[in-house]
Every structure is written in C-alpha cells, then in structure tokens.
Amino acid sequence: MFTLPPGVTFLERGWLSSNNIVLQDATQSVLIDSGYWTHAEQTHALLAHHLADRPLHTLINTHLHSDHCGGNALLQTAYPELEILIPPGHAAFVDNWDPKALSFTPTGQHCPQFRHTGVIQAGAKFTVNGTEWQCHAAPGHDPHALIIFNAQDGILISADALWENGFGAVFPEIEGFAAFDEVEATLQMIDELQPRCVLPGHGGIFEAVPAALARARSRLAQFRADPAKHASYLAKVLLKFKLLELQRAPYTAFYAWSEDLSYLRLAHQEYAGPVSYKDWIRGLCVAMEKSGACAMDGDFIYNAG
Ligand SMILES: [Zn+2]
C-alpha cells in the first residue's frame, strides 16, 4: 500500500464532486480542485478541519468543469486572501463570466461565479514541503486541462485524464473536434512519466498504473471504433450527473431540463439516427435503469447505484 508523503492529503469525494488534494507545509497550503457547488460547504468543512486554524493560500483548478471548480466562489469568500490559479485557456471567460463558453450551460450544470487571481501554465512548477510539483498539459477530456506530477515521489494528480477505470468523457469530440488523438497522447505522456501512484479526479487512489492505462487505451479504442458509443456514454454521464444532484424528479421535469442541453442535442443530431430526441433520452434512461444507474417508477426518475 502506497503511503502518501507528509504534507500530501487526498480527500476522496462522491462522484458529484471531484476529489480534493491538499498540499501543505509549515508556511503554505495548496488545494487542487474544489468540487461541485452543491457540496461546497462540505468541501470547506473538510478543508477547515484539515488545515485547523490556518488559512488556505492557493487553489489550483486542473480544469474548469463545474465539478472541479464549483467550490471556488465559497472558498474565495471563506479565505479572502486566496490565490486562485486556473489554466489560461478559459481565463477570458472567467474574467467576463460566460457560463456558456465555460461549459456550464451546455452541460446543464451550475457553477457560482468566482474571480481568478492568476493562471497556471503547462510546464509551471511549484514546491511544497521541499518537493517539486510540475504541471503538464493533458488535453482530451478538456482541451485546457492540466495534470500535476511529483517526480520525486512518483505521485500524479491526474484529474479526469486517467481514472482507475477509464477517463472523463471526451467533450470536444461532440463539438466536432478530433480529440481522441489528444486523449491517446495524454495517456502516452502519463505512461512516460511512470507514476507510482495516481490521485485521480474521481474514485480512489491507485497504484496499478499500467493496468489502468491498458483499460483506458482499450476504452479509447472502443470509442474510436464506434463514436456513437462514446456519444451515448457522454450523454449518460450528463444525465447521471443531474440525477446525482436531484436524486429524484418527475420524469417530465427531468426531460424538460435535458431539452436545452446543447451537448445532448449535438450528440443526438450526430449519432442517434432517425430516433426522436424524446425517444433517445428515454432510451438512455431505460439503459441506465438496466445497468442500475437509475430507477423509474410511475412518473418519477430516481438516482440509483
Ligand atoms: Zn472534467
């Protein structure tokens, strides 16, 4: 069992929020990712407990999906001196808050507005507790995503580029960008870093990195061979995310929410053939019910699993 070195803490969260990683020493504390907004108070409580009475100095977002930066606003209020560093790709949309360009509107998710105080580029390095961490560009799941590697201890903060079982849906593909190649290049880069231990954006810590990379590559090959399969995976991810948030909703209201989601509309247009949008969404929910990810009873849909 891999023991994290002193000053590195992995706070594993439920799937609605990304995990949080805390790096600290006697003089500073750094948080990587802040979870989803509905869990922001819990994130703050976990962090406050962990930091005791000390403030949080720096928050770095690996990427600006709502489940990774939804706690930014609350933490910015709780720690007024907090430095918030984001990948530069979407910085202009944070400056002139644009929930559409930041993917919150197209995914049907929410993120309270926050201010960033700086950007963090691929190649940037920072030292905590005498150990250097380096940011690497990890496009694919998100074109501007970063992963953060500590070569001394072989620890990789992989965000949604690599999980123990797979990786985050490849959103740019649905928008018409050929991002599967970027996923492949990112997996190759992780392979070359040879991490001994991965702290992923979702799910538990894992050490069997070659096996996880093999699973990720096999999954990528399936998506390449059948992009419609990837589109329905991405659609189910968005539906499941909303169910995790709502837990229970009248099906008509759930369907009405889905009607305005441009990612789902694009996936339907490209990959659903002649099936109507309404029937396609219903079919996805039925498939999710079969796999135990939700339940439908009368007029209601429930989260499950
Ligand atoms: Zn993500």
mmCIF file of C-alpha atoms and ligand atoms in Angstrom:
data_model
loop_
_atom_site.group_PDB
_atom_site.id
_atom_site.type_symbol
_atom_site.label_atom_id
_atom_site.label_comp_id
_atom_site.label_asym_id
_atom_site.label_seq_id
_atom_site.Cartn_x
_atom_site.Cartn_y
_atom_site.Cartn_z
ATOM 1 C CA MET A 1 0.000 0.000 0.000
ATOM 2 C CA PHE A 2 1.421 3.338 -1.089
ATOM 3 C CA THR A 3 1.846 5.782 1.759
ATOM 4 C CA LEU A 4 1.464 9.407 0.770
ATOM 5 C CA PRO A 5 4.368 11.533 1.989
ATOM 6 C CA PRO A 6 3.827 14.084 4.769
ATOM 7 C CA GLY A 7 2.010 17.155 3.547
ATOM 8 C CA VAL A 8 0.032 15.383 0.812
ATOM 9 C CA THR A 9 -3.612 14.604 1.600
ATOM 10 C CA PHE A 10 -6.171 13.004 -0.690
ATOM 11 C CA LEU A 11 -9.778 13.825 0.161
ATOM 12 C CA GLU A 12 -11.881 11.327 -1.755
ATOM 13 C CA ARG A 13 -15.354 12.612 -2.545
ATOM 14 C CA GLY A 14 -18.562 11.219 -4.021
ATOM 15 C CA TRP A 15 -18.913 11.354 -7.814
ATOM 16 C CA LEU A 16 -20.807 14.632 -7.962
ATOM 17 C CA SER A 17 -17.705 16.434 -6.678
ATOM 18 C CA SER A 18 -14.173 15.908 -7.844
ATOM 19 C CA ASN A 19 -11.692 14.697 -5.240
ATOM 20 C CA ASN A 20 -9.649 17.347 -3.433
ATOM 21 C CA ILE A 21 -5.917 17.169 -2.873
ATOM 22 C CA VAL A 22 -4.255 19.270 -0.199
ATOM 23 C CA LEU A 23 -0.512 20.002 -0.280
ATOM 24 C CA GLN A 24 0.929 21.807 2.699
ATOM 25 C CA ASP A 25 3.976 22.631 4.751
ATOM 26 C CA ALA A 26 4.706 24.988 7.628
ATOM 27 C CA THR A 27 4.260 28.103 5.512
ATOM 28 C CA GLN A 28 1.699 27.357 2.815
ATOM 29 C CA SER A 29 -1.289 25.283 1.785
ATOM 30 C CA VAL A 30 -2.414 24.441 -1.740
ATOM 31 C CA LEU A 31 -5.728 22.872 -2.728
ATOM 32 C CA ILE A 32 -6.154 21.132 -6.065
ATOM 33 C CA ASP A 33 -9.790 21.343 -7.270
ATOM 34 C CA SER A 34 -12.784 22.422 -5.225
ATOM 35 C CA GLY A 35 -15.662 20.032 -6.097
ATOM 36 C CA TYR A 36 -19.242 20.779 -7.194
ATOM 37 C CA TRP A 37 -21.112 23.796 -5.848
ATOM 38 C CA THR A 38 -23.814 21.799 -4.046
ATOM 39 C CA HIS A 39 -21.017 20.265 -1.924
ATOM 40 C CA ALA A 40 -19.066 23.493 -1.430
ATOM 41 C CA GLU A 41 -19.871 23.815 2.277
ATOM 42 C CA GLN A 42 -18.800 20.230 2.854
ATOM 43 C CA THR A 43 -15.581 20.927 0.924
ATOM 44 C CA HIS A 44 -14.942 23.952 3.103
ATOM 45 C CA ALA A 45 -15.675 21.985 6.294
ATOM 46 C CA LEU A 46 -13.313 19.163 5.281
ATOM 47 C CA LEU A 47 -10.631 21.647 4.400
ATOM 48 C CA ALA A 48 -11.062 23.768 7.542
ATOM 49 C CA HIS A 49 -10.844 20.627 9.653
ATOM 50 C CA HIS A 50 -7.735 19.569 7.803
ATOM 51 C CA LEU A 51 -5.993 22.948 7.958
ATOM 52 C CA ALA A 52 -7.001 23.501 11.578
ATOM 53 C CA ASP A 53 -6.967 27.275 12.046
ATOM 54 C CA ARG A 54 -4.635 28.043 9.177
ATOM 55 C CA PRO A 55 -5.891 29.718 6.018
ATOM 56 C CA LEU A 56 -5.858 28.210 2.550
ATOM 57 C CA HIS A 57 -3.307 30.102 0.461
ATOM 58 C CA THR A 58 -3.663 28.771 -3.086
ATOM 59 C CA LEU A 59 -6.304 26.926 -5.080
ATOM 60 C CA ILE A 60 -5.353 25.399 -8.420
ATOM 61 C CA ASN A 61 -8.031 24.086 -10.791
ATOM 62 C CA THR A 62 -6.895 21.270 -13.081
ATOM 63 C CA HIS A 63 -9.670 22.345 -15.453
ATOM 64 C CA LEU A 64 -12.849 24.371 -15.259
ATOM 65 C CA HIS A 65 -15.551 21.723 -15.265
ATOM 66 C CA SER A 66 -18.245 22.511 -12.729
ATOM 67 C CA ASP A 67 -17.385 19.507 -10.536
ATOM 68 C CA HIS A 68 -13.781 20.736 -10.202
ATOM 69 C CA CYS A 69 -14.317 24.474 -9.620
ATOM 70 C CA GLY A 70 -17.826 24.665 -8.096
ATOM 71 C CA GLY A 71 -16.396 25.363 -4.627
ATOM 72 C CA ASN A 72 -14.149 28.223 -5.795
ATOM 73 C CA ALA A 73 -16.622 31.011 -5.002
ATOM 74 C CA LEU A 74 -17.355 29.815 -1.475
ATOM 75 C CA LEU A 75 -13.669 29.266 -0.689
ATOM 76 C CA GLN A 76 -12.877 32.722 -2.066
ATOM 77 C CA THR A 77 -15.339 34.157 0.448
ATOM 78 C CA ALA A 78 -14.047 31.986 3.282
ATOM 79 C CA TYR A 79 -10.393 32.842 2.565
ATOM 80 C CA PRO A 80 -10.303 36.430 1.213
ATOM 81 C CA GLU A 81 -6.546 36.288 0.504
ATOM 82 C CA LEU A 82 -6.908 33.085 -1.505
ATOM 83 C CA GLU A 83 -4.966 32.932 -4.734
ATOM 84 C CA ILE A 84 -6.940 31.079 -7.438
ATOM 85 C CA LEU A 85 -4.926 29.811 -10.381
ATOM 86 C CA ILE A 86 -6.617 28.385 -13.471
ATOM 87 C CA PRO A 87 -5.350 27.024 -16.792
ATOM 88 C CA PRO A 88 -5.135 30.027 -19.146
ATOM 89 C CA GLY A 89 -7.325 28.626 -21.944
ATOM 90 C CA HIS A 90 -10.625 29.765 -20.454
ATOM 91 C CA ALA A 91 -9.381 32.672 -18.361
ATOM 92 C CA ALA A 92 -11.097 35.286 -20.546
ATOM 93 C CA PHE A 93 -14.448 33.549 -19.965
ATOM 94 C CA VAL A 94 -13.887 33.701 -16.206
ATOM 95 C CA ASP A 95 -12.954 37.408 -16.431
ATOM 96 C CA ASN A 96 -16.150 38.122 -18.379
ATOM 97 C CA TRP A 97 -18.179 35.392 -16.723
ATOM 98 C CA ASP A 98 -19.583 33.306 -19.558
ATOM 99 C CA PRO A 99 -21.348 30.133 -18.338
ATOM 100 C CA LYS A 100 -21.950 29.024 -21.922
ATOM 101 C CA ALA A 101 -18.295 29.164 -23.011
ATOM 102 C CA LEU A 102 -17.277 27.642 -19.676
ATOM 103 C CA SER A 103 -19.492 24.591 -20.487
ATOM 104 C CA PHE A 104 -21.844 25.067 -17.527
ATOM 105 C CA THR A 105 -24.881 25.880 -19.684
ATOM 106 C CA PRO A 106 -24.245 23.222 -22.388
ATOM 107 C CA THR A 107 -23.896 20.531 -19.697
ATOM 108 C CA GLY A 108 -26.933 21.696 -17.697
ATOM 109 C CA GLN A 109 -24.727 22.233 -14.649
ATOM 110 C CA HIS A 110 -24.051 25.245 -12.466
ATOM 111 C CA CYS A 111 -21.002 26.972 -11.058
ATOM 112 C CA PRO A 112 -21.180 30.094 -8.867
ATOM 113 C CA GLN A 113 -19.140 32.947 -10.298
ATOM 114 C CA PHE A 114 -15.627 33.343 -8.916
ATOM 115 C CA ARG A 115 -12.605 35.524 -9.696
ATOM 116 C CA HIS A 116 -9.265 34.051 -10.612
ATOM 117 C CA THR A 117 -6.120 35.807 -9.441
ATOM 118 C CA GLY A 118 -3.736 34.259 -11.954
ATOM 119 C CA VAL A 119 -3.176 31.490 -14.478
ATOM 120 C CA ILE A 120 -1.043 28.388 -14.268
ATOM 121 C CA GLN A 121 0.543 27.108 -17.460
ATOM 122 C CA ALA A 122 1.700 23.695 -18.547
ATOM 123 C CA GLY A 123 5.355 23.486 -17.510
ATOM 124 C CA ALA A 124 4.808 25.549 -14.348
ATOM 125 C CA LYS A 125 6.483 24.191 -11.222
ATOM 126 C CA PHE A 126 5.868 24.861 -7.570
ATOM 127 C CA THR A 127 7.422 23.490 -4.422
ATOM 128 C CA VAL A 128 5.594 22.457 -1.270
ATOM 129 C CA ASN A 129 7.308 20.783 1.670
ATOM 130 C CA GLY A 130 10.569 20.678 -0.284
ATOM 131 C CA THR A 131 9.015 18.658 -3.114
ATOM 132 C CA GLU A 132 8.552 19.944 -6.628
ATOM 133 C CA TRP A 133 5.272 19.514 -8.492
ATOM 134 C CA GLN A 134 5.098 20.170 -12.220
ATOM 135 C CA CYS A 135 2.050 20.887 -14.373
ATOM 136 C CA HIS A 136 1.662 19.094 -17.708
ATOM 137 C CA ALA A 137 -0.868 19.819 -20.440
ATOM 138 C CA ALA A 138 -3.400 16.968 -20.600
ATOM 139 C CA PRO A 139 -5.854 17.754 -23.412
ATOM 140 C CA GLY A 140 -8.566 15.309 -24.479
ATOM 141 C CA HIS A 141 -11.342 15.285 -21.862
ATOM 142 C CA ASP A 142 -10.912 19.070 -21.783
ATOM 143 C CA PRO A 143 -8.652 20.968 -24.181
ATOM 144 C CA HIS A 144 -7.063 23.108 -21.439
ATOM 145 C CA ALA A 145 -6.733 20.518 -18.659
ATOM 146 C CA LEU A 146 -3.579 20.146 -16.593
ATOM 147 C CA ILE A 147 -2.253 17.207 -14.617
ATOM 148 C CA ILE A 148 0.295 17.712 -11.852
ATOM 149 C CA PHE A 149 3.245 15.397 -11.206
ATOM 150 C CA ASN A 150 5.646 14.991 -8.318
ATOM 151 C CA ALA A 151 8.584 13.119 -9.879
ATOM 152 C CA GLN A 152 10.433 12.682 -6.587
ATOM 153 C CA ASP A 153 7.690 10.521 -5.052
ATOM 154 C CA GLY A 154 6.123 9.362 -8.334
ATOM 155 C CA ILE A 155 2.712 10.857 -7.479
ATOM 156 C CA LEU A 156 0.411 12.018 -10.262
ATOM 157 C CA ILE A 157 -2.664 14.197 -9.769
ATOM 158 C CA SER A 158 -4.472 13.022 -12.896
ATOM 159 C CA ALA A 159 -7.808 14.896 -12.700
ATOM 160 C CA ASP A 160 -10.094 13.375 -15.390
ATOM 161 C CA ALA A 161 -7.296 12.339 -17.778
ATOM 162 C CA LEU A 162 -6.924 8.928 -16.135
ATOM 163 C CA TRP A 163 -9.092 7.114 -13.618
ATOM 164 C CA GLU A 164 -8.637 3.602 -12.296
ATOM 165 C CA ASN A 165 -11.333 2.573 -14.769
ATOM 166 C CA GLY A 166 -11.232 4.849 -17.769
ATOM 167 C CA PHE A 167 -11.172 8.619 -18.168
ATOM 168 C CA GLY A 168 -13.623 11.501 -18.437
ATOM 169 C CA ALA A 169 -15.885 11.747 -21.482
ATOM 170 C CA VAL A 170 -14.220 13.499 -24.418
ATOM 171 C CA PHE A 171 -16.404 16.604 -24.657
ATOM 172 C CA PRO A 172 -14.596 18.242 -27.625
ATOM 173 C CA GLU A 173 -15.401 15.205 -29.812
ATOM 174 C CA ILE A 174 -19.101 16.012 -29.525
ATOM 175 C CA GLU A 175 -18.363 19.557 -30.660
ATOM 176 C CA GLY A 176 -16.683 18.220 -33.796
ATOM 177 C CA PHE A 177 -13.029 18.379 -32.712
ATOM 178 C CA ALA A 178 -10.947 15.234 -33.190
ATOM 179 C CA ALA A 179 -9.886 14.919 -29.554
ATOM 180 C CA PHE A 180 -9.444 11.141 -29.327
ATOM 181 C CA ASP A 181 -5.880 11.709 -30.605
ATOM 182 C CA GLU A 182 -5.303 14.094 -27.706
ATOM 183 C CA VAL A 183 -6.598 11.506 -25.240
ATOM 184 C CA GLU A 184 -4.152 8.997 -26.690
ATOM 185 C CA ALA A 185 -1.233 11.466 -26.482
ATOM 186 C CA THR A 186 -2.142 12.315 -22.884
ATOM 187 C CA LEU A 187 -2.244 8.616 -21.910
ATOM 188 C CA GLN A 188 1.146 8.175 -23.587
ATOM 189 C CA MET A 189 2.557 11.130 -21.667
ATOM 190 C CA ILE A 190 1.277 9.653 -18.384
ATOM 191 C CA ASP A 191 2.848 6.323 -19.340
ATOM 192 C CA GLU A 192 6.202 8.047 -19.865
ATOM 193 C CA LEU A 193 6.014 9.843 -16.524
ATOM 194 C CA GLN A 194 5.801 6.361 -14.919
ATOM 195 C CA PRO A 195 3.836 7.395 -11.838
ATOM 196 C CA ARG A 196 3.919 5.002 -8.896
ATOM 197 C CA CYS A 197 0.637 6.276 -7.553
ATOM 198 C CA VAL A 198 -2.279 8.202 -9.084
ATOM 199 C CA LEU A 199 -4.611 10.576 -7.237
ATOM 200 C CA PRO A 200 -7.489 10.761 -9.745
ATOM 201 C CA GLY A 201 -10.208 13.386 -10.055
ATOM 202 C CA HIS A 202 -12.841 10.758 -9.220
ATOM 203 C CA GLY A 203 -12.604 7.398 -7.451
ATOM 204 C CA GLY A 204 -9.892 6.078 -5.163
ATOM 205 C CA ILE A 205 -6.095 6.287 -5.208
ATOM 206 C CA PHE A 206 -4.481 3.560 -7.289
ATOM 207 C CA GLU A 207 -1.009 2.174 -7.831
ATOM 208 C CA ALA A 208 -1.627 -0.335 -10.633
ATOM 209 C CA VAL A 209 -0.983 2.351 -13.223
ATOM 210 C CA PRO A 210 -0.011 0.118 -16.216
ATOM 211 C CA ALA A 211 -3.285 -1.820 -15.791
ATOM 212 C CA ALA A 212 -5.281 1.424 -15.599
ATOM 213 C CA LEU A 213 -3.544 2.716 -18.730
ATOM 214 C CA ALA A 214 -4.323 -0.547 -20.540
ATOM 215 C CA ARG A 215 -8.009 -0.239 -19.595
ATOM 216 C CA ALA A 216 -8.061 3.413 -20.687
ATOM 217 C CA ARG A 217 -6.467 2.580 -24.041
ATOM 218 C CA SER A 218 -8.876 -0.274 -24.614
ATOM 219 C CA ARG A 219 -11.791 2.038 -23.847
ATOM 220 C CA LEU A 220 -10.395 4.665 -26.208
ATOM 221 C CA ALA A 221 -10.099 2.030 -28.961
ATOM 222 C CA GLN A 222 -13.784 1.141 -28.444
ATOM 223 C CA PHE A 223 -14.784 4.808 -28.703
ATOM 224 C CA ARG A 224 -12.711 5.289 -31.839
ATOM 225 C CA ALA A 225 -14.271 2.208 -33.436
ATOM 226 C CA ASP A 226 -17.784 3.316 -32.508
ATOM 227 C CA PRO A 227 -18.109 7.081 -31.855
ATOM 228 C CA ALA A 228 -21.855 6.605 -31.271
ATOM 229 C CA LYS A 229 -20.930 4.524 -28.231
ATOM 230 C CA HIS A 230 -18.877 7.429 -26.898
ATOM 231 C CA ALA A 231 -21.747 9.852 -27.596
ATOM 232 C CA SER A 232 -24.194 7.734 -25.630
ATOM 233 C CA TYR A 233 -21.623 7.348 -22.817
ATOM 234 C CA LEU A 234 -21.219 11.133 -22.666
ATOM 235 C CA ALA A 235 -24.987 11.631 -22.687
ATOM 236 C CA LYS A 236 -25.431 9.128 -19.846
ATOM 237 C CA VAL A 237 -22.682 10.908 -17.859
ATOM 238 C CA LEU A 238 -24.648 14.178 -18.099
ATOM 239 C CA LEU A 239 -27.968 12.523 -17.226
ATOM 240 C CA LYS A 240 -26.414 10.671 -14.290
ATOM 241 C CA PHE A 241 -24.712 13.836 -13.036
ATOM 242 C CA LYS A 242 -28.076 15.599 -12.905
ATOM 243 C CA LEU A 243 -29.665 12.628 -11.137
ATOM 244 C CA LEU A 244 -26.871 12.656 -8.557
ATOM 245 C CA GLU A 245 -27.758 16.300 -7.950
ATOM 246 C CA LEU A 246 -31.572 15.912 -7.951
ATOM 247 C CA GLN A 247 -31.791 12.356 -6.540
ATOM 248 C CA ARG A 248 -35.477 12.239 -7.555
ATOM 249 C CA ALA A 249 -37.500 14.205 -10.090
ATOM 250 C CA PRO A 250 -40.719 13.936 -12.104
ATOM 251 C CA TYR A 251 -39.643 12.438 -15.439
ATOM 252 C CA THR A 252 -41.326 15.280 -17.339
ATOM 253 C CA ALA A 253 -39.248 17.868 -15.435
ATOM 254 C CA PHE A 254 -36.081 15.819 -15.942
ATOM 255 C CA TYR A 255 -36.789 15.579 -19.668
ATOM 256 C CA ALA A 256 -37.574 19.323 -19.849
ATOM 257 C CA TRP A 257 -34.142 20.038 -18.270
ATOM 258 C CA SER A 258 -32.483 17.864 -20.929
ATOM 259 C CA GLU A 259 -34.172 19.707 -23.799
ATOM 260 C CA ASP A 260 -31.903 22.761 -23.560
ATOM 261 C CA LEU A 261 -28.572 20.959 -23.304
ATOM 262 C CA SER A 262 -26.507 21.677 -26.380
ATOM 263 C CA TYR A 263 -24.098 18.773 -25.733
ATOM 264 C CA LEU A 264 -27.028 16.338 -25.690
ATOM 265 C CA ARG A 265 -28.570 17.980 -28.740
ATOM 266 C CA LEU A 266 -25.283 17.686 -30.639
ATOM 267 C CA ALA A 267 -24.831 14.046 -29.622
ATOM 268 C CA HIS A 268 -28.391 13.296 -30.708
ATOM 269 C CA GLN A 269 -28.034 15.069 -34.059
ATOM 270 C CA GLU A 270 -24.781 13.338 -34.922
ATOM 271 C CA TYR A 271 -25.259 9.852 -33.575
ATOM 272 C CA ALA A 272 -28.887 8.967 -32.880
ATOM 273 C CA GLY A 273 -30.055 8.382 -36.460
ATOM 274 C CA PRO A 274 -33.771 8.844 -37.038
ATOM 275 C CA VAL A 275 -34.767 8.388 -33.386
ATOM 276 C CA SER A 276 -36.532 11.481 -31.987
ATOM 277 C CA TYR A 277 -34.783 13.422 -29.211
ATOM 278 C CA LYS A 278 -37.538 12.482 -26.778
ATOM 279 C CA ASP A 279 -37.249 8.773 -27.549
ATOM 280 C CA TRP A 280 -33.456 8.935 -27.476
ATOM 281 C CA ILE A 281 -33.405 10.449 -23.962
ATOM 282 C CA ARG A 282 -35.984 7.916 -22.812
ATOM 283 C CA GLY A 283 -33.893 5.094 -24.301
ATOM 284 C CA LEU A 284 -30.787 6.326 -22.474
ATOM 285 C CA CYS A 285 -32.715 6.402 -19.190
ATOM 286 C CA VAL A 286 -34.013 2.868 -19.790
ATOM 287 C CA ALA A 287 -30.451 1.698 -20.487
ATOM 288 C CA MET A 288 -29.279 3.406 -17.287
ATOM 289 C CA GLU A 289 -32.070 1.720 -15.359
ATOM 290 C CA LYS A 290 -30.971 -1.669 -16.734
ATOM 291 C CA SER A 291 -27.415 -1.020 -15.580
ATOM 292 C CA GLY A 292 -28.630 0.059 -12.127
ATOM 293 C CA ALA A 293 -27.655 3.756 -12.514
ATOM 294 C CA CYS A 294 -31.228 4.974 -12.056
ATOM 295 C CA ALA A 295 -34.750 3.756 -11.385
ATOM 296 C CA MET A 296 -38.016 4.793 -12.962
ATOM 297 C CA ASP A 297 -41.247 4.378 -11.090
ATOM 298 C CA GLY A 298 -44.530 5.786 -12.313
ATOM 299 C CA ASP A 299 -43.911 9.391 -13.294
ATOM 300 C CA PHE A 300 -40.615 9.697 -11.410
ATOM 301 C CA ILE A 301 -36.974 9.035 -12.116
ATOM 302 C CA TYR A 302 -34.584 8.350 -9.238
ATOM 303 C CA ASN A 303 -30.843 8.191 -8.839
ATOM 304 C CA ALA A 304 -29.596 4.688 -8.029
ATOM 305 C CA GLY A 305 -26.343 2.787 -7.737
HETATM 306 ZN ZN ZN B 1 -13.819 17.162 -16.074
#
